[in-house]
Structure formats: structure tokens, C-alpha cells
């Protein structure tokens, strides 16, 4: 087993195209979600001052035309890179001021999240995945938290937990993290310590964010008790950790890693759906499928007439029937005009398979 497989919770169960979707037909509303006792949903005292000081503003991208969403995404990446450089040297507690500013802006302007979601499809495929993966995870968790009716405080807390869920990995020796071959038993034990290390790094914020360090500690726990570090199951697991866990698995499955290629989004979603009773809570899987969908915006698909389209809109009532913009016809010729097709409105066209961006250009 490689270090990245263990940390990302890689799922090795075979994928069935139809299995795992039973019982997921009806939409889940916030009122359908079981009551949980993990959260303080009362409005806490403000933890972010209304007027940020200049040095704490989100760093701008070098590109003059960078958008607000791109600036926040890049700000999160730069924050984690800085943390990775400082933690092994200083041993000082993390400062959450910068990520709090970013999350505050996401909550104040929810439309940003759709823009930021596009970056999760583009970034996180290279060697620096330990930086991009938590940023992508934070965006996924935000979408799910909004759908679950989370308060602003809950959204802040789960986003902080998602962004820092692997912060403990920054203190694992690089020789173990970057090892190409199989890990020894002692190296596996060292890797698993990242959840405890992350919890300890964030414990000083327990008064303001009581579930932050707990979610980081439990994000590798699974519904059937097959996870770590405690092997707890079901309602014993913090709900934030359950959400982070499924988002972390999806992120790893849909992004290239040094030793494997990414799976197509639709295959990854089906595989996660199939494991709903073993690894992930069914009601969270349902919301996950609704929010991240079978064919996410920005992904490419091949239709039954051999044309290729890029998904520009999703359909919650039928995730197999998104709206696509045709980019090439059945003969492989590029289509330059805005030819949009809502597959829910036609019985003639349907998706045959999801494809990678590389296949579109070849």
C-alpha cells in the first residue's frame, strides 16, 4: 500500500454501473436529515472582525483578470503552502485568521462556490496534491453543508476542518510521504498518526470551534467501523468527519496521482454510491450525489451519436441528463458555436460515457 492510498482512503471495491443507487431517488431536504448531537448550532460570538486589517486580505493572483473566486482559491493554496513550510520549523500553533477571511467571503457570497468548483476539476492532479486536495475538499464540503442547511457557524467550522484535515501530514517525514514502493508496517503506523497530529495542532481552538479538532481526528473513520484511528462506527463519528471522508475519497479518485490516473467522475460517484452502507452514511451519500452529481459541470461526455460535449448545467432530478455544450461532432470536427442540449428534454440523445479532457484534444 502506498502512502497516498492510505491517507486518501482509496476504495478498492469493484464498480458496478447499477449497484449502489437504490433508495437514492428522492431528494433530501434539511428537514429529512436525522438530528445529530455533534454541533452547537446556536449563533456563537463573532470570531471574525468586520473590518479586516490590510495584511490579512486575500492575496491576489498574478493574473490581472483573476476573478474573486480564483483569488480565494489561490489564497487557500498559498496559506497551506505557508503552513507546510512553517510547521516543521516553528512548532507554533496555526493561525486561522487567513482561512477565516476566505470562508467568511464564501459564506457572504455563495455564488462564488460554483466558480471555485471549476478549479477543483482543473487543479490537484500534480505532485503538489497534498496542498490542492484539502482546498478542493473544503469546496465540496461547503456545497454539501449548504444543502444540509448548516448555519454560517457550522459552515465555517466544517470548512476549517476540511482545509486542515491532512495538516498532520506536513509533519510526517518526506521520505515516507514520497516513497515510491510499498510502505512497511512501521511507516503505515507513522502515516496514520497524521490524524492525531492534526487534532493536536488545532486543539487550541476548541473554545471557538468545538468540533474542529475532532473532525480532523475522525475523518478516516467509516460507518462500519473499518476506519482509523479509533475504529468507531455510525453515530459515534462526528458528522463533519463523515462529510470530509466522502469528499476526500472522491477528490482522490477523480485526480491524477503520481502512481495512477484519475477515474472518470461518473465512475467515482457510482463507486462511492455502492459503498454507502459500508463506508459512508446513506443520507450524506444522497446529498453528495445531488450536489456533486454524476457528471459535474466542466466534465466531458460522449453521446450516443459519437459527439462530445462539456457539461454546463446539472439536473438534480435526473443526474444522467445534464445540459451539455457540444464541442465536437460525430466525425471529430470542432463545433465553435454555442450549441446547448438539455438531455432531459430529448429521448434521442443520451450519454454513453464520461471522458477525460485529454481525450477531447486527441
Short mmCIF file of C-alpha atoms in Angstrom, two decimals:
data_model
loop_
_atom_site.label_atom_id
_atom_site.label_comp_id
_atom_site.label_asym_id
_atom_site.label_seq_id
_atom_site.Cartn_x
_atom_site.Cartn_y
_atom_site.Cartn_z
CA UNK A 1 0.00 0.00 0.00
CA UNK A 2 1.27 3.47 -0.88
CA UNK A 3 1.15 6.42 1.46
CA UNK A 4 -1.27 8.40 -0.72
CA UNK A 5 -3.70 5.46 -0.97
CA UNK A 6 -3.89 5.12 2.79
CA UNK A 7 -4.26 8.81 3.51
CA UNK A 8 -6.90 9.35 0.83
CA UNK A 9 -8.99 6.35 1.90
CA UNK A 10 -8.77 4.70 -1.51
CA UNK A 11 -11.67 2.34 -2.21
CA UNK A 12 -10.76 -0.90 -3.93
CA UNK A 13 -14.22 -2.45 -4.24
CA UNK A 14 -15.24 -3.23 -7.87
CA UNK A 15 -17.57 -0.78 -9.54
CA UNK A 16 -21.00 -1.78 -10.78
CA UNK A 17 -22.82 0.59 -13.09
CA UNK A 18 -26.18 -0.01 -11.46
CA UNK A 19 -25.42 -1.17 -7.92
CA UNK A 20 -25.44 1.32 -5.09
CA UNK A 21 -28.07 3.71 -6.43
CA UNK A 22 -31.11 2.02 -4.90
CA UNK A 23 -33.02 4.16 -2.49
CA UNK A 24 -31.38 7.37 -3.67
CA UNK A 25 -34.18 8.59 -5.91
CA UNK A 26 -35.85 11.09 -3.59
CA UNK A 27 -34.27 14.42 -2.86
CA UNK A 28 -33.10 15.04 0.67
CA UNK A 29 -34.13 18.26 2.37
CA UNK A 30 -32.53 19.65 5.51
CA UNK A 31 -35.62 18.59 7.45
CA UNK A 32 -35.07 14.96 6.36
CA UNK A 33 -31.65 14.75 7.98
CA UNK A 34 -31.53 12.98 11.35
CA UNK A 35 -30.86 15.12 14.38
CA UNK A 36 -27.24 14.94 15.47
CA UNK A 37 -25.79 15.99 18.77
CA UNK A 38 -22.37 16.89 17.44
CA UNK A 39 -22.92 20.56 16.81
CA UNK A 40 -23.54 23.79 18.60
CA UNK A 41 -25.97 25.40 16.17
CA UNK A 42 -26.57 28.44 18.32
CA UNK A 43 -25.08 31.64 16.99
CA UNK A 44 -21.66 31.96 18.64
CA UNK A 45 -19.92 35.18 19.48
CA UNK A 46 -18.31 36.74 16.40
CA UNK A 47 -14.86 35.34 15.69
CA UNK A 48 -14.11 37.47 12.63
CA UNK A 49 -13.84 41.22 12.94
CA UNK A 50 -15.98 43.13 10.42
CA UNK A 51 -13.05 45.20 9.17
CA UNK A 52 -10.07 43.02 8.23
CA UNK A 53 -6.66 44.58 8.52
CA UNK A 54 -4.85 45.05 5.17
CA UNK A 55 -2.25 42.36 5.82
CA UNK A 56 -4.97 39.72 6.26
CA UNK A 57 -6.80 40.35 3.00
CA UNK A 58 -6.91 37.55 0.43
CA UNK A 59 -3.74 37.53 -1.69
CA UNK A 60 -4.40 38.39 -5.31
CA UNK A 61 -3.48 36.21 -8.23
CA UNK A 62 -0.73 37.46 -10.54
CA UNK A 63 -3.18 37.48 -13.44
CA UNK A 64 -4.75 40.95 -13.88
CA UNK A 65 -8.09 39.39 -14.86
CA UNK A 66 -8.21 36.98 -11.91
CA UNK A 67 -11.73 36.59 -10.52
CA UNK A 68 -12.82 36.82 -6.90
CA UNK A 69 -13.30 33.06 -6.70
CA UNK A 70 -9.87 32.46 -8.20
CA UNK A 71 -8.29 34.79 -5.66
CA UNK A 72 -9.89 32.88 -2.78
CA UNK A 73 -8.84 29.53 -4.23
CA UNK A 74 -5.27 30.75 -4.71
CA UNK A 75 -5.31 32.27 -1.24
CA UNK A 76 -6.18 28.89 0.28
CA UNK A 77 -3.40 27.21 -1.70
CA UNK A 78 -0.86 29.83 -0.58
CA UNK A 79 -1.99 29.54 3.04
CA UNK A 80 -1.40 25.76 3.08
CA UNK A 81 1.95 26.12 1.36
CA UNK A 82 3.00 28.59 4.02
CA UNK A 83 1.80 26.25 6.76
CA UNK A 84 3.77 23.38 5.24
CA UNK A 85 6.93 25.46 5.29
CA UNK A 86 6.49 26.87 8.80
CA UNK A 87 5.16 23.95 10.82
CA UNK A 88 8.25 21.69 10.80
CA UNK A 89 10.46 24.64 11.79
CA UNK A 90 8.48 26.66 14.30
CA UNK A 91 6.22 24.20 16.09
CA UNK A 92 3.98 27.19 16.76
CA UNK A 93 0.15 26.93 16.78
CA UNK A 94 -1.59 27.55 13.48
CA UNK A 95 -3.09 30.98 12.88
CA UNK A 96 -6.57 30.69 11.36
CA UNK A 97 -7.01 34.35 10.50
CA UNK A 98 -6.40 33.98 6.77
CA UNK A 99 -8.65 30.94 6.18
CA UNK A 100 -11.37 32.56 8.30
CA UNK A 101 -11.35 35.57 5.96
CA UNK A 102 -11.69 33.34 2.93
CA UNK A 103 -14.52 31.27 4.39
CA UNK A 104 -16.29 34.44 5.51
CA UNK A 105 -16.31 35.65 1.90
CA UNK A 106 -17.57 32.30 0.63
CA UNK A 107 -20.48 32.42 3.08
CA UNK A 108 -21.27 36.05 2.26
CA UNK A 109 -21.24 35.37 -1.49
CA UNK A 110 -22.40 31.76 -2.06
CA UNK A 111 -22.32 32.14 -5.85
CA UNK A 112 -18.52 32.07 -5.60
CA UNK A 113 -18.59 28.39 -4.78
CA UNK A 114 -19.76 27.38 -8.27
CA UNK A 115 -16.87 29.32 -9.76
CA UNK A 116 -14.42 27.79 -7.28
CA UNK A 117 -15.83 24.33 -8.02
CA UNK A 118 -14.48 24.64 -11.58
CA UNK A 119 -10.96 24.90 -10.18
CA UNK A 120 -11.38 21.60 -8.33
CA UNK A 121 -11.67 19.89 -11.73
CA UNK A 122 -8.52 21.58 -13.02
CA UNK A 123 -6.17 21.58 -10.03
CA UNK A 124 -4.92 18.79 -7.81
CA UNK A 125 -3.53 16.41 -10.42
CA UNK A 126 0.18 17.10 -9.92
CA UNK A 127 2.82 16.31 -7.36
CA UNK A 128 1.55 19.05 -5.03
CA UNK A 129 -1.76 17.24 -4.44
CA UNK A 130 -1.29 17.42 -0.66
CA UNK A 131 -1.91 21.17 -0.99
CA UNK A 132 -4.69 21.22 -3.61
CA UNK A 133 -6.60 18.23 -2.26
CA UNK A 134 -7.62 19.91 1.05
CA UNK A 135 -8.65 23.07 -0.83
CA UNK A 136 -10.85 21.04 -3.17
CA UNK A 137 -12.23 19.15 -0.18
CA UNK A 138 -13.20 22.41 1.50
CA UNK A 139 -15.18 23.45 -1.57
CA UNK A 140 -17.01 20.12 -1.77
CA UNK A 141 -17.83 20.27 1.95
CA UNK A 142 -19.16 23.80 1.60
CA UNK A 143 -21.60 22.69 -1.10
CA UNK A 144 -22.82 19.77 0.98
CA UNK A 145 -23.06 21.87 4.15
CA UNK A 146 -25.23 24.44 2.40
CA UNK A 147 -27.53 21.68 1.15
CA UNK A 148 -27.78 20.27 4.68
CA UNK A 149 -28.97 23.61 5.99
CA UNK A 150 -25.87 24.38 8.04
CA UNK A 151 -25.68 27.72 9.83
CA UNK A 152 -22.90 30.16 9.00
CA UNK A 153 -21.04 28.94 12.07
CA UNK A 154 -21.35 25.28 11.03
CA UNK A 155 -20.18 26.14 7.51
CA UNK A 156 -17.19 27.96 8.95
CA UNK A 157 -16.33 25.04 11.21
CA UNK A 158 -16.61 22.30 8.59
CA UNK A 159 -14.65 24.36 6.03
CA UNK A 160 -11.87 24.91 8.56
CA UNK A 161 -11.84 21.17 9.30
CA UNK A 162 -11.80 20.21 5.60
CA UNK A 163 -8.99 22.64 4.80
CA UNK A 164 -6.90 21.28 7.69
CA UNK A 165 -7.92 17.62 7.65
CA UNK A 166 -4.47 16.48 6.47
CA UNK A 167 -2.43 19.20 8.18
CA UNK A 168 -0.73 16.50 10.26
CA UNK A 169 0.84 15.13 7.07
CA UNK A 170 3.11 18.18 6.97
CA UNK A 171 4.98 16.76 9.97
CA UNK A 172 5.41 13.23 8.54
CA UNK A 173 8.96 12.62 7.19
CA UNK A 174 9.16 13.33 3.46
CA UNK A 175 10.97 10.04 2.93
CA UNK A 176 7.76 8.26 3.92
CA UNK A 177 5.32 10.55 2.11
CA UNK A 178 7.23 10.37 -1.17
CA UNK A 179 8.14 6.70 -1.03
CA UNK A 180 7.50 5.01 -4.37
CA UNK A 181 7.32 1.43 -3.14
CA UNK A 182 5.16 -0.31 -0.57
CA UNK A 183 5.22 1.05 2.96
CA UNK A 184 6.46 -1.02 5.86
CA UNK A 185 4.27 -1.68 8.88
CA UNK A 186 6.12 0.99 10.88
CA UNK A 187 5.73 3.50 8.04
CA UNK A 188 2.00 2.80 7.85
CA UNK A 189 1.77 3.45 11.58
CA UNK A 190 3.62 6.73 11.12
CA UNK A 191 1.24 7.81 8.34
CA UNK A 192 -1.81 7.03 10.47
CA UNK A 193 -0.52 9.39 13.14
CA UNK A 194 -1.41 12.38 10.94
CA UNK A 195 -4.97 12.45 12.30
CA UNK A 196 -3.74 12.71 15.89
CA UNK A 197 -1.10 15.27 14.94
CA UNK A 198 -3.72 17.36 13.15
CA UNK A 199 -6.04 17.20 16.14
CA UNK A 200 -3.26 18.38 18.45
CA UNK A 201 -2.36 21.28 16.15
CA UNK A 202 -5.94 22.56 16.28
CA UNK A 203 -6.88 21.84 19.88
CA UNK A 204 -6.16 25.42 20.96
CA UNK A 205 -9.28 26.49 19.01
CA UNK A 206 -11.63 24.17 20.93
CA UNK A 207 -13.41 27.06 22.68
CA UNK A 208 -14.39 28.85 19.48
CA UNK A 209 -14.73 25.74 17.27
CA UNK A 210 -15.51 22.72 19.48
CA UNK A 211 -15.80 20.21 16.62
CA UNK A 212 -12.81 21.34 14.55
CA UNK A 213 -10.08 19.15 16.01
CA UNK A 214 -12.49 16.24 16.45
CA UNK A 215 -13.45 16.26 12.76
CA UNK A 216 -9.79 16.31 11.75
CA UNK A 217 -9.10 13.38 14.10
CA UNK A 218 -12.02 11.25 12.84
CA UNK A 219 -12.06 11.91 9.08
CA UNK A 220 -10.74 8.39 8.33
CA UNK A 221 -13.40 6.65 10.44
CA UNK A 222 -16.04 4.73 8.46
CA UNK A 223 -19.67 3.76 9.08
CA UNK A 224 -18.96 0.05 9.57
CA UNK A 225 -16.05 0.65 11.96
CA UNK A 226 -13.37 -0.21 9.40
CA UNK A 227 -11.60 3.14 9.64
CA UNK A 228 -8.98 4.59 11.95
CA UNK A 229 -7.67 5.79 14.42
CA UNK A 230 -10.40 4.55 16.79
CA UNK A 231 -12.42 2.13 14.66
CA UNK A 232 -15.67 3.77 15.76
CA UNK A 233 -18.83 3.48 13.68
CA UNK A 234 -22.16 5.11 12.82
CA UNK A 235 -23.40 7.85 15.11
CA UNK A 236 -20.19 7.76 17.13
CA UNK A 237 -18.44 9.56 14.25
CA UNK A 238 -18.63 13.34 14.03
CA UNK A 239 -20.86 14.37 11.12
CA UNK A 240 -18.25 16.80 9.81
CA UNK A 241 -15.77 13.89 9.66
CA UNK A 242 -18.28 11.80 7.68
CA UNK A 243 -18.68 14.56 5.10
CA UNK A 244 -14.94 15.20 4.86
CA UNK A 245 -14.34 11.47 4.49
CA UNK A 246 -16.55 11.01 1.43
CA UNK A 247 -15.30 14.24 -0.16
CA UNK A 248 -11.70 13.21 0.45
CA UNK A 249 -12.28 9.82 -1.21
CA UNK A 250 -13.98 11.45 -4.21
CA UNK A 251 -11.21 14.02 -4.59
CA UNK A 252 -8.54 11.33 -4.60
CA UNK A 253 -10.44 9.16 -7.08
CA UNK A 254 -11.02 11.98 -9.59
CA UNK A 255 -7.49 13.43 -9.60
CA UNK A 256 -4.28 12.04 -11.04
CA UNK A 257 -1.66 10.84 -8.59
CA UNK A 258 1.99 10.04 -9.32
CA UNK A 259 1.27 6.29 -9.45
CA UNK A 260 -2.19 6.20 -11.05
CA UNK A 261 -4.57 8.04 -13.37
CA UNK A 262 -7.80 9.59 -12.17
CA UNK A 263 -11.04 7.69 -12.65
CA UNK A 264 -13.80 9.40 -14.59
CA UNK A 265 -16.16 11.37 -12.34
CA UNK A 266 -19.17 9.21 -13.09
CA UNK A 267 -17.29 6.00 -12.21
CA UNK A 268 -16.07 7.54 -8.97
CA UNK A 269 -19.57 8.66 -7.99
CA UNK A 270 -21.01 5.22 -8.72
CA UNK A 271 -18.28 3.55 -6.68
CA UNK A 272 -18.94 5.83 -3.71
CA UNK A 273 -22.68 5.21 -4.02
CA UNK A 274 -22.09 1.47 -4.00
CA UNK A 275 -20.27 1.69 -0.66
CA UNK A 276 -22.98 3.74 1.06
CA UNK A 277 -23.79 1.14 3.71
CA UNK A 278 -20.19 0.19 4.44
CA UNK A 279 -18.07 3.33 4.41
CA UNK A 280 -20.38 6.35 4.34
CA UNK A 281 -23.69 7.39 5.88
CA UNK A 282 -26.54 6.90 3.34
CA UNK A 283 -28.12 10.33 3.91
CA UNK A 284 -24.76 12.02 3.31
CA UNK A 285 -24.15 9.91 0.19
CA UNK A 286 -27.54 11.05 -1.14
CA UNK A 287 -26.73 14.72 -0.62
CA UNK A 288 -23.26 14.18 -2.04
CA UNK A 289 -24.75 12.71 -5.23
CA UNK A 290 -27.19 15.60 -5.53
CA UNK A 291 -24.55 18.29 -5.07
CA UNK A 292 -21.53 16.89 -6.89
CA UNK A 293 -23.72 14.94 -9.33
CA UNK A 294 -22.93 12.12 -11.72
CA UNK A 295 -21.48 14.42 -14.40
CA UNK A 296 -20.23 17.63 -12.74
CA UNK A 297 -20.13 20.95 -14.54
CA UNK A 298 -16.92 21.13 -16.56
CA UNK A 299 -16.62 17.38 -17.19
CA UNK A 300 -16.67 15.90 -20.71
CA UNK A 301 -19.06 13.26 -22.04
CA UNK A 302 -19.52 11.26 -25.22
CA UNK A 303 -23.08 10.98 -26.55
CA UNK A 304 -24.66 8.09 -28.41
CA UNK A 305 -24.26 9.95 -31.74
CA UNK A 306 -20.47 10.00 -31.06
CA UNK A 307 -20.38 13.75 -30.49
CA UNK A 308 -18.54 15.13 -27.43
CA UNK A 309 -19.95 17.71 -25.06
CA UNK A 310 -18.88 19.58 -21.96
CA UNK A 311 -21.37 19.67 -19.09
CA UNK A 312 -22.59 23.23 -18.44
CA UNK A 313 -25.58 22.51 -16.19
CA UNK A 314 -26.76 19.68 -13.95
CA UNK A 315 -30.17 18.14 -13.37
CA UNK A 316 -30.83 17.09 -9.77
CA UNK A 317 -33.96 15.16 -10.65
CA UNK A 318 -32.03 13.11 -13.23
CA UNK A 319 -28.22 13.19 -12.80
CA UNK A 320 -27.81 11.16 -16.01
CA UNK A 321 -29.34 14.01 -18.06
CA UNK A 322 -27.31 17.23 -17.68
CA UNK A 323 -27.17 20.16 -20.10
CA UNK A 324 -24.17 19.92 -22.41
CA UNK A 325 -22.44 22.21 -24.89
CA UNK A 326 -21.34 20.25 -27.95
CA UNK A 327 -17.63 20.76 -28.67
CA UNK A 328 -17.12 18.22 -31.46
CA UNK A 329 -19.43 16.31 -33.79
CA UNK A 330 -19.56 12.60 -34.53
CA UNK A 331 -16.72 12.93 -37.06
CA UNK A 332 -14.44 14.69 -34.60
CA UNK A 333 -14.89 18.15 -36.11
CA UNK A 334 -14.73 21.07 -33.69
CA UNK A 335 -18.01 22.91 -33.03
CA UNK A 336 -17.41 26.61 -32.49
CA UNK A 337 -20.95 27.88 -31.94
CA UNK A 338 -22.84 27.69 -28.61
CA UNK A 339 -24.80 24.52 -29.28
CA UNK A 340 -26.50 23.65 -25.99
CA UNK A 341 -28.54 20.49 -25.47
CA UNK A 342 -30.62 19.77 -22.39
CA UNK A 343 -30.55 15.98 -22.38
CA UNK A 344 -33.58 15.92 -20.09
CA UNK A 345 -35.63 17.34 -22.99
CA UNK A 346 -34.69 14.71 -25.56
CA UNK A 347 -35.26 10.98 -25.82
CA UNK A 348 -32.91 10.65 -28.77
CA UNK A 349 -29.59 11.68 -27.23
CA UNK A 350 -28.02 10.28 -24.11
CA UNK A 351 -24.61 9.96 -22.50
CA UNK A 352 -22.65 6.83 -23.33
CA UNK A 353 -19.60 7.51 -21.18
CA UNK A 354 -17.72 10.23 -19.36
CA UNK A 355 -14.30 11.01 -20.85
CA UNK A 356 -11.19 12.88 -19.79
CA UNK A 357 -10.15 16.30 -21.09
CA UNK A 358 -7.13 14.62 -22.71
CA UNK A 359 -9.44 12.51 -24.88
CA UNK A 360 -11.12 15.64 -26.19
CA UNK A 361 -7.86 17.04 -27.57
CA UNK A 362 -6.61 13.80 -29.13
#
